[in-house]
Coordinates of C-alpha atoms (C1' of nucleotides) in Angstrom, one line a residue:
Chain A
M1 CA 31.3 21.0 29.2
T2 CA 29.7 21.2 25.8
T3 CA 30.1 23.4 22.8
E4 CA 28.3 26.6 21.8
A5 CA 27.4 25.1 18.4
L6 CA 25.5 22.2 20.0
R7 CA 23.8 24.5 22.4
K8 CA 22.6 26.7 19.6
Y9 CA 21.5 23.6 17.7
A10 CA 19.6 22.4 20.7
A11 CA 17.9 25.7 21.0
K12 CA 16.9 25.6 17.4
L13 CA 15.3 22.1 17.8
E14 CA 13.8 23.3 21.0
R15 CA 12.0 26.1 19.3
R16 CA 10.1 23.5 17.2
R17 CA 9.4 21.0 19.9
S18 CA 10.4 21.2 23.6
L19 CA 13.0 18.6 24.5
A20 CA 13.1 16.6 27.6
L21 CA 16.2 17.2 29.7
Q22 CA 17.8 13.9 29.0
D23 CA 17.2 14.2 25.3
A24 CA 18.9 17.6 25.2
E25 CA 21.7 16.3 27.2
A26 CA 22.2 13.4 24.8
L27 CA 22.5 15.9 22.0
L28 CA 24.8 18.2 23.9
A29 CA 27.1 15.3 24.6
L30 CA 27.9 14.7 20.9
P31 CA 31.6 14.5 20.5
G32 CA 33.5 16.4 17.9
Y33 CA 36.1 19.1 17.3
H34 CA 36.2 22.7 16.3
R35 CA 37.7 24.2 13.2
E36 CA 38.0 27.7 11.9
Y37 CA 37.5 28.8 8.4
R38 CA 38.2 32.1 6.6
A39 CA 35.8 33.9 4.3
G40 CA 36.1 32.2 0.9
D41 CA 37.1 28.8 2.3
T42 CA 35.5 25.6 1.2
I43 CA 34.3 23.8 4.3
I44 CA 33.2 20.6 2.5
D45 CA 33.8 20.1 -1.1
E46 CA 31.3 18.7 -3.6
N47 CA 31.6 15.0 -4.1
A48 CA 33.7 14.7 -0.9
R49 CA 33.6 11.7 1.4
A50 CA 30.9 12.4 3.9
T51 CA 32.1 11.3 7.3
H52 CA 31.3 14.1 9.6
C53 CA 28.4 16.4 10.3
A54 CA 29.1 20.1 10.4
I55 CA 27.3 22.3 12.9
V56 CA 27.8 26.0 12.4
E57 CA 29.0 27.7 15.6
S58 CA 29.5 31.2 14.2
G59 CA 29.7 32.7 10.8
F60 CA 27.8 32.5 7.6
V61 CA 27.9 29.6 5.1
S62 CA 26.0 28.4 2.0
R63 CA 25.4 25.2 0.2
M64 CA 26.4 25.5 -3.5
K65 CA 26.4 23.3 -6.5
A66 CA 28.7 23.8 -9.4
V67 CA 27.2 24.2 -12.9
A68 CA 29.1 23.9 -16.1
D69 CA 31.6 26.6 -17.1
G70 CA 32.5 27.5 -13.5
A71 CA 29.1 29.0 -12.5
R72 CA 27.7 28.1 -9.2
Q73 CA 24.2 28.0 -7.7
I74 CA 23.7 28.6 -4.0
V75 CA 20.8 26.5 -2.8
A76 CA 20.7 27.5 0.8
F77 CA 22.3 29.8 3.4
H78 CA 23.1 28.6 6.9
F79 CA 23.6 30.4 10.2
P80 CA 24.9 29.6 13.7
G81 CA 23.0 26.6 15.1
D82 CA 22.4 25.0 11.7
A83 CA 23.5 21.4 11.2
V84 CA 24.4 21.7 7.5
D85 CA 25.8 18.3 6.7
L86 CA 22.9 16.3 8.1
Q87 CA 21.6 16.3 4.6
C88 CA 24.3 13.9 3.6
L89 CA 24.2 11.7 6.7
Y90 CA 23.5 8.6 4.7
F91 CA 25.4 9.5 1.6
K92 CA 28.9 8.3 0.9
R93 CA 29.6 11.4 -1.0
T94 CA 28.3 14.9 -0.8
D95 CA 26.4 16.4 -3.8
H96 CA 27.2 20.0 -3.0
K97 CA 29.8 22.1 -1.3
I98 CA 29.7 24.1 1.9
Y99 CA 31.3 27.4 1.5
A100 CA 32.2 30.1 4.1
H101 CA 31.1 33.6 3.3
A102 CA 32.5 35.0 6.4
P103 CA 34.9 33.8 9.1
T104 CA 33.2 30.7 10.5
W105 CA 33.7 28.2 13.2
I106 CA 32.4 24.7 12.6
Y107 CA 31.9 22.0 15.1
W108 CA 32.5 18.6 13.4
V109 CA 30.6 15.6 14.7
P110 CA 31.5 12.2 13.3
H111 CA 28.6 10.4 11.6
S112 CA 29.3 7.4 13.9
A113 CA 28.4 9.6 16.9
V114 CA 25.2 10.8 15.2
F115 CA 24.3 7.2 14.4
H116 CA 24.9 6.3 18.0
L117 CA 22.6 9.1 19.2
I118 CA 19.8 8.3 16.9
D119 CA 20.0 4.5 17.6
N120 CA 19.6 5.2 21.3
N121 CA 17.3 8.1 21.5
K122 CA 14.1 8.0 19.5
T123 CA 13.1 11.6 20.3
M124 CA 16.4 13.0 19.1
A125 CA 16.3 10.8 16.0
K126 CA 13.0 12.4 15.1
A127 CA 14.1 15.9 16.0
L128 CA 17.1 15.5 13.6
W129 CA 15.0 14.0 10.9
L130 CA 12.5 16.8 11.2
D131 CA 15.4 19.2 10.9
T132 CA 16.4 17.8 7.6
L133 CA 12.8 17.9 6.4
A134 CA 12.5 21.5 7.4
D135 CA 15.6 22.2 5.3
A136 CA 14.1 20.3 2.4
A137 CA 11.0 22.6 2.6
I138 CA 13.3 25.5 2.2
F139 CA 14.9 23.9 -0.8
R140 CA 11.4 23.6 -2.4
Q141 CA 10.7 27.2 -1.7
W142 CA 14.0 28.2 -3.4
T143 CA 13.0 26.4 -6.5
V144 CA 9.8 28.5 -6.6
N145 CA 11.8 31.6 -5.9
V146 CA 14.3 31.2 -8.7
G147 CA 11.7 29.6 -11.0
H148 CA 8.8 31.9 -10.9
R149 CA 9.8 35.3 -9.6
A150 CA 11.3 38.4 -11.1
A151 CA 14.6 39.7 -10.0
R152 CA 13.3 42.2 -7.4
E153 CA 10.9 39.8 -6.0
R154 CA 13.6 37.2 -5.6
I155 CA 15.8 39.7 -3.7
A156 CA 12.9 40.6 -1.5
H157 CA 12.1 37.0 -0.8
L158 CA 15.7 36.1 0.1
F159 CA 16.1 39.1 2.4
L160 CA 12.9 38.2 4.2
E161 CA 13.8 34.6 4.6
I162 CA 17.2 35.5 6.1
A163 CA 15.6 38.2 8.3
V164 CA 13.1 35.8 9.8
R165 CA 15.6 33.0 10.3
L166 CA 18.2 35.4 11.8
E167 CA 15.6 36.9 14.0
T168 CA 15.0 33.6 15.8
I169 CA 18.6 33.3 16.6
G170 CA 19.1 36.9 17.7
G171 CA 20.9 38.0 14.6
K172 CA 18.5 40.8 13.8
R173 CA 18.0 44.1 15.6
D174 CA 15.1 46.3 14.8
D175 CA 15.1 45.9 11.1
T176 CA 18.7 45.4 10.5
F177 CA 20.7 42.3 10.0
E178 CA 24.2 41.4 8.8
L179 CA 24.5 39.7 5.4
P180 CA 28.2 39.0 4.9
V181 CA 27.8 38.0 1.3
T182 CA 29.0 39.8 -1.8
Q183 CA 26.6 40.9 -4.4
S184 CA 27.9 38.2 -6.7
G185 CA 27.2 35.7 -3.9
I186 CA 23.6 37.0 -3.7
A187 CA 23.4 36.7 -7.5
E188 CA 24.5 33.1 -7.3
A189 CA 21.8 32.4 -4.8
L190 CA 19.1 34.0 -6.9
G191 CA 20.1 32.7 -10.3
L192 CA 20.8 36.2 -11.6
S193 CA 23.8 37.8 -13.2
L194 CA 25.8 40.1 -11.0
V195 CA 25.0 43.2 -13.1
H196 CA 21.3 42.6 -13.1
L197 CA 21.3 41.9 -9.4
N198 CA 23.1 45.1 -8.7
K199 CA 20.6 47.1 -10.7
S200 CA 17.6 45.4 -9.3
L201 CA 18.9 45.9 -5.8
Q202 CA 19.4 49.5 -6.4
A203 CA 15.9 49.8 -7.7
I204 CA 14.3 48.4 -4.5
K205 CA 16.7 50.6 -2.5
R206 CA 15.5 53.6 -4.5
D207 CA 11.9 52.6 -3.9
G208 CA 12.6 52.8 -0.1
L209 CA 12.0 49.1 0.6
V210 CA 15.4 48.2 1.9
D211 CA 18.8 49.7 2.4
T212 CA 22.3 48.2 2.5
T213 CA 25.6 49.5 3.8
K214 CA 29.1 48.8 2.9
G215 CA 29.5 46.9 6.2
R216 CA 27.1 44.3 4.6
L217 CA 24.2 45.3 6.7
V218 CA 20.7 45.0 5.3
I219 CA 18.1 47.4 6.7
I220 CA 14.5 46.7 6.0
K221 CA 12.8 50.1 5.6
D222 CA 9.3 49.0 4.5
G223 CA 8.7 45.5 5.6
E224 CA 5.1 45.6 4.5
K225 CA 5.9 46.5 0.9
L226 CA 8.7 44.1 0.8
I227 CA 6.5 41.2 1.9
R228 CA 4.0 42.2 -0.7
L229 CA 6.6 42.4 -3.4
A230 CA 8.1 39.0 -2.5
G231 CA 4.8 37.2 -1.9
F232 CA 6.6 36.0 1.3
S233 CA 5.0 34.0 4.0
P234 CA 7.2 32.3 6.6
E235 CA 5.3 29.1 7.1
Y236 CA 7.6 27.1 4.9
L237 CA 10.4 27.6 7.3
Y238 CA 8.8 25.5 10.0
L239 CA 10.7 27.4 12.7
T240 CA 8.1 27.1 15.5
S241 CA 6.1 24.4 17.2
D242 CA 2.7 25.4 15.8
R243 CA 3.6 24.0 12.3
V244 CA 5.3 20.9 13.7
E245 CA 3.9 17.6 14.9
D246 CA 4.2 16.5 18.5
F247 CA 6.4 13.5 17.8
A248 CA 7.7 12.8 21.3
D249 CA 4.5 11.0 22.3
T250 CA 3.8 9.0 19.2
E251 CA 3.1 5.9 21.2
E252 CA 0.1 7.5 22.8
L253 CA -1.0 9.3 19.7
Q254 CA -0.8 6.1 17.8
S255 CA -3.1 4.1 20.0
A256 CA -5.5 7.0 20.1
E257 CA -5.4 7.4 16.3
N258 CA -5.7 3.8 15.4
G259 CA -9.2 3.8 16.8
R260 CA -10.2 6.6 14.6
S261 CA -11.3 6.6 11.0
T262 CA -8.5 7.0 8.6
S263 CA -10.5 9.7 6.8
D264 CA -10.5 12.0 9.8
L265 CA -8.4 14.7 8.2
G266 CA -9.5 17.8 10.0
G267 CA -10.8 19.1 13.2
R268 CA -7.9 20.2 15.2
S269 CA -7.7 24.0 15.7
E270 CA -4.4 25.6 15.3
A271 CA -2.8 28.9 16.2
A272 CA -1.6 31.1 13.4
V273 CA 2.1 31.3 12.8
A274 CA 3.5 34.3 14.6
I275 CA 7.1 34.6 13.9
S276 CA 7.6 38.2 13.5
P277 CA 4.7 40.6 14.1
N278 CA 6.3 43.3 12.0
L279 CA 7.0 41.0 9.1
R280 CA 3.5 40.0 8.3
P281 CA 1.2 41.1 5.5
S282 CA -1.6 43.3 6.5
Chain B
M1 CA -1.2 -10.1 1.7
T2 CA 0.4 -6.7 1.1
T3 CA 0.0 -4.1 -1.5
E4 CA 1.8 -3.4 -4.8
A5 CA 2.7 0.1 -3.7
L6 CA 4.6 -1.1 -0.6
R7 CA 6.3 -3.8 -2.7
K8 CA 7.5 -1.2 -5.2
Y9 CA 8.6 1.1 -2.4
A10 CA 10.5 -1.8 -0.7
A11 CA 12.2 -2.5 -4.1
K12 CA 13.2 1.1 -4.3
L13 CA 14.8 1.1 -0.9
E14 CA 16.4 -2.2 -1.6
R15 CA 18.1 -0.8 -4.6
R16 CA 20.0 1.6 -2.3
R17 CA 20.7 -0.8 0.5
S18 CA 19.7 -4.5 0.7
L19 CA 17.2 -5.1 3.4
A20 CA 17.0 -8.0 5.8
L21 CA 14.0 -10.1 5.4
Q22 CA 12.4 -9.1 8.7
D23 CA 12.9 -5.4 7.9
A24 CA 11.3 -5.7 4.5
E25 CA 8.4 -7.5 6.1
A26 CA 7.9 -4.8 8.6
L27 CA 7.7 -2.3 5.8
L28 CA 5.3 -4.5 3.8
A29 CA 3.1 -4.9 6.8
L30 CA 2.3 -1.2 6.9
P31 CA -1.5 -0.8 7.1
G32 CA -3.4 1.6 4.9
Y33 CA -6.0 1.9 2.2
H34 CA -6.1 2.5 -1.5
R35 CA -7.7 5.3 -3.4
E36 CA -7.9 6.2 -7.0
Y37 CA -7.5 9.6 -8.6
R38 CA -8.2 10.9 -12.0
A39 CA -5.8 13.1 -14.0
G40 CA -6.1 16.6 -12.7
D41 CA -7.1 15.6 -9.2
T42 CA -5.4 17.1 -6.2
I43 CA -4.3 14.3 -4.0
I44 CA -3.2 16.4 -1.1
D45 CA -3.8 20.1 -1.0
E46 CA -1.3 22.7 0.1
N47 CA -1.6 23.6 3.7
A48 CA -3.7 20.5 4.4
R49 CA -3.5 18.6 7.6
A50 CA -0.8 16.0 7.2
T51 CA -2.0 12.8 8.7
H52 CA -1.2 10.1 6.2
C53 CA 1.7 9.2 4.0
A54 CA 0.9 8.7 0.3
I55 CA 2.7 5.9 -1.6
V56 CA 2.3 5.9 -5.3
E57 CA 1.1 2.6 -6.6
S58 CA 0.6 3.5 -10.2
G59 CA 0.3 6.7 -12.2
F60 CA 2.2 9.9 -12.3
V61 CA 2.1 12.8 -9.8
S62 CA 4.0 16.0 -8.9
R63 CA 4.6 18.2 -6.0
M64 CA 3.7 21.8 -6.7
K65 CA 3.6 25.1 -4.8
A66 CA 1.3 27.9 -5.6
V67 CA 2.8 31.3 -6.5
A68 CA 0.9 34.5 -6.6
D69 CA -1.6 35.2 -9.3
G70 CA -2.5 31.5 -9.8
A71 CA 0.8 30.4 -11.2
R72 CA 2.3 27.1 -10.0
Q73 CA 5.8 25.7 -9.7
I74 CA 6.3 22.0 -9.8
V75 CA 9.2 21.1 -7.6
A76 CA 9.3 17.3 -8.2
F77 CA 7.7 14.5 -10.1
H78 CA 7.0 11.1 -8.5
F79 CA 6.4 7.7 -9.9
P80 CA 5.1 4.3 -8.7
G81 CA 7.0 3.2 -5.6
D82 CA 7.7 6.8 -4.4
A83 CA 6.6 7.8 -0.9
V84 CA 5.6 11.3 -1.6
D85 CA 4.3 12.5 1.7
L86 CA 7.2 11.4 3.8
Q87 CA 8.5 14.9 3.4
C88 CA 5.7 16.1 5.6
L89 CA 5.9 13.3 8.2
Y90 CA 6.6 15.7 11.1
F91 CA 4.7 18.7 9.9
K92 CA 1.2 19.5 11.0
R93 CA 0.4 20.9 7.6
T94 CA 1.8 20.4 4.1
D95 CA 3.7 23.2 2.3
H96 CA 2.9 22.0 -1.2
K97 CA 0.2 20.1 -3.0
I98 CA 0.4 16.6 -4.6
Y99 CA -1.2 16.6 -8.0
A100 CA -2.2 13.7 -10.3
H101 CA -1.1 14.1 -13.9
A102 CA -2.5 10.8 -14.9
P103 CA -4.9 8.3 -13.4
T104 CA -3.2 7.3 -10.2
W105 CA -3.6 4.9 -7.4
I106 CA -2.3 5.9 -4.0
Y107 CA -1.8 3.7 -1.0
W108 CA -2.4 5.8 2.2
V109 CA -0.5 4.9 5.3
P110 CA -1.4 6.7 8.5
H111 CA 1.5 8.6 10.1
S112 CA 0.9 6.7 13.3
A113 CA 1.8 3.4 11.5
V114 CA 4.9 5.0 10.1
F115 CA 5.9 6.2 13.5
H116 CA 5.3 2.8 14.9
L117 CA 7.5 1.3 12.3
I118 CA 10.4 3.7 12.8
D119 CA 10.1 3.4 16.6
N120 CA 10.5 -0.3 16.4
N121 CA 12.9 -0.9 13.5
K122 CA 16.0 1.1 13.3
T123 CA 17.0 -0.1 9.9
M124 CA 13.8 0.9 8.3
A125 CA 13.8 4.2 10.2
K126 CA 17.1 4.9 8.5
A127 CA 16.0 3.7 5.1
L128 CA 13.0 6.0 5.2
W129 CA 15.1 9.0 6.4
L130 CA 17.6 8.3 3.7
D131 CA 14.7 8.3 1.2
T132 CA 13.7 11.8 2.3
L133 CA 17.3 12.9 2.0
A134 CA 17.5 11.6 -1.5
D135 CA 14.4 13.5 -2.4
A136 CA 16.0 16.6 -0.9
A137 CA 19.0 16.1 -3.1
I138 CA 16.7 16.2 -6.1
F139 CA 15.1 19.4 -4.9
R140 CA 18.6 21.0 -4.7
Q141 CA 19.3 19.9 -8.2
W142 CA 16.0 21.4 -9.5
T143 CA 17.0 24.7 -8.0
V144 CA 20.2 24.6 -10.1
N145 CA 18.2 23.6 -13.1
V146 CA 15.7 26.4 -13.0
G147 CA 18.3 28.9 -11.7
H148 CA 21.2 28.5 -14.0
R149 CA 20.2 26.8 -17.2
A150 CA 18.7 27.9 -20.5
A151 CA 15.3 26.6 -21.6
R152 CA 16.6 23.8 -23.8
E153 CA 19.0 22.7 -21.2
R154 CA 16.3 22.5 -18.6
I155 CA 14.1 20.4 -20.8
A156 CA 17.0 18.1 -21.5
H157 CA 17.8 17.8 -17.9
L158 CA 14.3 17.1 -16.9
F159 CA 13.8 14.4 -19.5
L160 CA 17.1 12.7 -18.5
E161 CA 16.2 12.7 -14.8
I162 CA 12.8 11.2 -15.6
A163 CA 14.4 8.7 -18.0
V164 CA 16.9 7.5 -15.4
R165 CA 14.4 7.3 -12.6
L166 CA 11.8 5.5 -14.7
E167 CA 14.4 3.1 -16.0
T168 CA 15.1 1.8 -12.5
I169 CA 11.4 0.9 -12.1
G170 CA 10.9 -0.5 -15.5
G171 CA 9.2 2.4 -17.0
K172 CA 11.5 2.9 -19.9
R173 CA 12.0 0.7 -22.9
D174 CA 14.9 1.2 -25.2
D175 CA 14.9 5.0 -25.3
T176 CA 11.2 5.6 -24.8
F177 CA 9.2 6.5 -21.8
E178 CA 5.8 7.8 -21.0
L179 CA 5.5 11.3 -19.8
P180 CA 1.8 11.9 -19.1
V181 CA 2.2 15.6 -18.5
T182 CA 0.9 18.4 -20.7
Q183 CA 3.3 21.0 -22.1
S184 CA 2.0 23.5 -19.6
G185 CA 2.8 21.0 -16.9
I186 CA 6.4 20.7 -18.1
A187 CA 6.5 24.5 -18.3
E188 CA 5.5 24.7 -14.7
A189 CA 8.2 22.3 -13.7
L190 CA 10.9 24.2 -15.5
G191 CA 9.9 27.8 -14.7
L192 CA 9.1 28.6 -18.3
S193 CA 6.1 30.0 -20.1
L194 CA 4.1 27.6 -22.1
V195 CA 4.8 29.3 -25.4
H196 CA 8.6 29.4 -24.8
L197 CA 8.6 25.8 -23.7
N198 CA 6.8 24.8 -26.8
K199 CA 9.3 26.5 -29.1
S200 CA 12.3 25.3 -27.2
L201 CA 11.0 21.7 -27.2
Q202 CA 10.4 21.9 -30.9
A203 CA 14.0 23.2 -31.3
I204 CA 15.6 20.2 -29.6
K205 CA 13.2 17.9 -31.6
R206 CA 14.3 19.6 -34.8
D207 CA 17.9 19.0 -33.7
G208 CA 17.3 15.3 -33.4
L209 CA 17.9 15.0 -29.7
V210 CA 14.5 13.8 -28.7
D211 CA 11.1 13.2 -30.1
T212 CA 7.6 13.2 -28.6
T213 CA 4.3 11.7 -29.7
K214 CA 0.8 12.6 -29.1
G215 CA 0.4 9.7 -26.8
R216 CA 2.8 11.6 -24.4
L217 CA 5.7 9.4 -25.2
V218 CA 9.2 10.8 -25.1
I219 CA 11.9 9.2 -27.3
I220 CA 15.5 9.9 -26.7
K221 CA 17.1 10.0 -30.1
D222 CA 20.6 11.1 -29.2
G223 CA 21.3 10.5 -25.5
E224 CA 24.9 11.6 -25.8
K225 CA 24.1 15.0 -27.1
L226 CA 21.2 15.4 -24.7
I227 CA 23.5 14.7 -21.8
R228 CA 26.0 17.2 -23.0
L229 CA 23.3 19.8 -23.5
A230 CA 21.9 19.3 -20.1
G231 CA 25.1 18.9 -18.2
F232 CA 23.4 15.9 -16.7
S233 CA 25.0 13.4 -14.4
P234 CA 22.8 11.1 -12.4
E235 CA 24.8 11.0 -9.1
Y236 CA 22.4 13.4 -7.3
L237 CA 19.6 10.9 -7.6
Y238 CA 21.2 8.5 -5.1
L239 CA 19.4 5.6 -6.7
T240 CA 21.9 2.8 -6.1
S241 CA 24.0 1.5 -3.3
D242 CA 27.3 2.8 -4.4
R243 CA 26.4 6.4 -3.4
V244 CA 24.8 5.4 -0.2
E245 CA 26.1 4.6 3.3
D246 CA 25.9 1.1 4.7
F247 CA 23.8 2.1 7.6
A248 CA 22.4 -1.2 8.7
D249 CA 25.6 -2.1 10.7
T250 CA 26.3 1.3 12.3
E251 CA 26.9 -0.4 15.6
E252 CA 29.9 -2.2 14.2
L253 CA 31.0 0.7 12.0
Q254 CA 30.9 2.9 15.0
S255 CA 33.1 0.9 17.2
A256 CA 35.6 0.5 14.3
E257 CA 35.5 4.2 13.5
N258 CA 35.8 5.5 17.0
G259 CA 39.3 4.1 17.2
R260 CA 40.3 6.0 14.1
S261 CA 41.3 9.6 13.8
T262 CA 38.5 11.9 13.0
S263 CA 40.5 13.4 10.2
D264 CA 40.6 10.2 8.2
L265 CA 38.5 11.4 5.3
G266 CA 39.6 9.2 2.5
G267 CA 40.8 5.8 1.7
R268 CA 37.8 3.7 0.8
S269 CA 37.7 2.8 -2.8
E270 CA 34.4 3.1 -4.6
A271 CA 32.8 1.8 -7.7
A272 CA 31.6 4.3 -10.3
V273 CA 27.9 5.0 -10.6
A274 CA 26.5 2.8 -13.4
I275 CA 22.9 3.5 -13.8
S276 CA 22.5 3.5 -17.5
P277 CA 25.4 2.6 -19.7
N278 CA 23.8 4.4 -22.6
L279 CA 23.0 7.5 -20.7
R280 CA 26.6 8.5 -19.8
P281 CA 28.8 11.1 -21.2
S282 CA 31.7 9.8 -23.3
Chain C
dC1 C1' 50.8 54.5 -3.8
dG2 C1' 49.6 50.7 -6.3
dG3 C1' 47.0 46.5 -6.3
dG4 C1' 42.7 43.9 -5.9
dG5 C1' 38.2 42.7 -4.6
dG6 C1' 33.8 44.5 -4.7
dT7 C1' 30.5 47.7 -6.7
dT8 C1' 28.6 50.7 -10.2
dT9 C1' 27.5 52.3 -14.8
dG10 C1' 26.6 52.1 -19.9
dA11 C1' 25.5 50.0 -24.2
dG12 C1' 23.9 46.5 -27.1
dT13 C1' 21.8 42.0 -27.6
dG14 C1' 18.9 38.1 -27.1
dA15 C1' 16.2 34.9 -24.5
dG16 C1' 12.0 34.5 -22.8
dC17 C1' 7.7 36.9 -21.8
dT18 C1' 2.7 38.3 -23.0
dC19 C1' -1.1 38.7 -25.9
dA20 C1' -3.7 36.8 -29.4
dA21 C1' -5.2 33.9 -32.8
dC22 C1' -5.4 29.5 -35.0
dT23 C1' -5.3 24.3 -35.4
dA24 C1' -5.9 19.5 -33.8
dT25 C1' -8.0 16.2 -31.3
dC26 C1' -11.4 14.1 -28.6
dG27 C1' -15.6 13.3 -26.0
dT28 C1' -20.4 14.7 -25.6
dG29 C1' -24.9 15.4 -26.8
dG30 C1' -28.5 16.7 -30.2
Chain D
dC1 C1' -23.7 11.8 -38.1
dC2 C1' -22.5 16.3 -37.2
dA3 C1' -22.2 20.4 -34.1
dC4 C1' -20.1 21.8 -30.2
dG5 C1' -17.2 22.8 -26.5
dA6 C1' -13.1 21.7 -24.0
dT7 C1' -8.4 20.7 -23.8
dA8 C1' -3.9 20.7 -25.8
dG9 C1' -0.7 22.2 -29.0
dT10 C1' 1.2 25.6 -32.4
dT11 C1' 2.4 30.0 -34.5
dG12 C1' 3.3 35.0 -34.9
dA13 C1' 4.3 39.7 -33.3
dG14 C1' 6.1 42.8 -30.2
dC15 C1' 8.1 43.9 -26.0
dT16 C1' 11.1 43.8 -21.9
dC17 C1' 13.7 41.7 -18.6
dA18 C1' 17.9 40.0 -17.9
dC19 C1' 22.2 38.8 -20.1
dT20 C1' 27.1 39.8 -21.8
dC21 C1' 30.9 42.7 -22.5
dA22 C1' 33.5 46.5 -21.1
dA23 C1' 35.0 50.1 -18.4
dA24 C1' 35.1 52.9 -14.4
dC25 C1' 35.0 53.6 -9.6
dC26 C1' 35.5 52.8 -4.8
dC27 C1' 37.7 51.5 -0.8
dC28 C1' 40.5 48.9 2.0
dC29 C1' 45.0 47.1 2.8
dG30 C1' 49.7 46.0 2.2

DNA sequence: CGGGGGTTTGAGTGAGCTCAACTATCGTGG
DNA sequence: CCACGATAGTTGAGCTCACTCAAACCCCCG
């Protein structure tokens, strides 16, 4: 008796840090209601009153900020199992809009219910906080992407980020994933004009790095080259447990660490990130 | 018997949401140690083990990410009273480096102490979480800035952001503030080449919008025009209480809200943001 | 069969890049 | 006191990536 959206969100958090049964149950018990949106709908407007948290159940959405003269900059994409509005949990008003690129179901949880959860469950409070920090790491990477990369590199980087993120939620088969975003949407995400995006995209298609279909599928033909072009490495996504702190047992950690020198900065060995074996540089 | 860094940080949080005495005291009691850095020092390296949280006591630092071929993108600047490493609180390793642009004192708080605080003080846990969300809002704005604005607009926007943020901590007198960052540093923040930054900066100086001195002072000569050029509005900074939720009494809010319809999205009146009367569009 | 949204193409322009040299300033050491 | 190097800022020249404007094309759908 819970919703698919929360189940997907729990699975996402679980990938970073295994949750105790009671913690997962507290998350899955979050009250809310479903609502459907069509492609092109604004799910939450910019500068809207932030009272509920939107969890994507299905579909494809983005965060976007308006710039002068009607232009828009997309600052992130979000997929099923993402809690998009957690970023505005403590804000009275949103600073960006949430936009549906495809038919989308949202599960709306009132902030009051989220507050109740985090007041009564320290582990989930940390898991949610961590989730917002992981999103913030993605924002930082996007700034790098639009700030310091050429058009074809930006495209490659965006495709790889989406591929890796979709892969973890089962949205990628072999080397193909769905990207239900128009080219002008992609251009808005990359800070490029539509025309130039189109030509750059054609160029990397001609070079055999990727292919796209009318059905809005993206096919990665040469992941190796694509990764090299983009300078992509998936660590910033913080998708798995090996990049994330074990926060559930901070009480123990704390007593252990307090005895140690504060300058002890190293020592612990660590497994390499292994998100997608076929999406790694050689 | 506390440190200036924590006092400044408490004041920053207080500006968003007044803190009860016991909560502020819990924050001020955070243990840690001081360390000094020279201009050009790396305070925390990229991909370093994240074990402590850095609070800026004095100086001027930035977050930067390395790009291929030695280039760097600055994704944020931070000033005294900012808790820079809270962004990596739950990460094993950092995804960006913290760099000192000027002589800087850092107060280092072990993560374990932060975990202890947030496990035992719900209000401070929320205040810190909110702080990381406010930083994330700034990251989003930077993506817009480097993605969709021309060189002179970017410069104007950056100067205004820094002016407003410094103003709240007393780092701005009349229309002058110190910016101890080289032109190539500014270029790295804006995603521009050094040469082009230099020429664009000269252009807006020639137009009488700003002036700069050798001593790394920035003087805003025509704030009005600068704001119009940048398309700047300070809401995204979430510096004051009128943009921020009253989270301290969520228990009461919650019982009150639970009785209401979940579709009640409006109603509450709200004061306009009033950060700097002389930095507002007409 | 006629929209209309999305994609493609072409042509011309300009913002921003690279490379390279030159100046200014300051701290250091002979 | 000056020579020197290092760092920061400035200027010029040439090029190219990415932009705008404009028109065509495609395909789905009513």
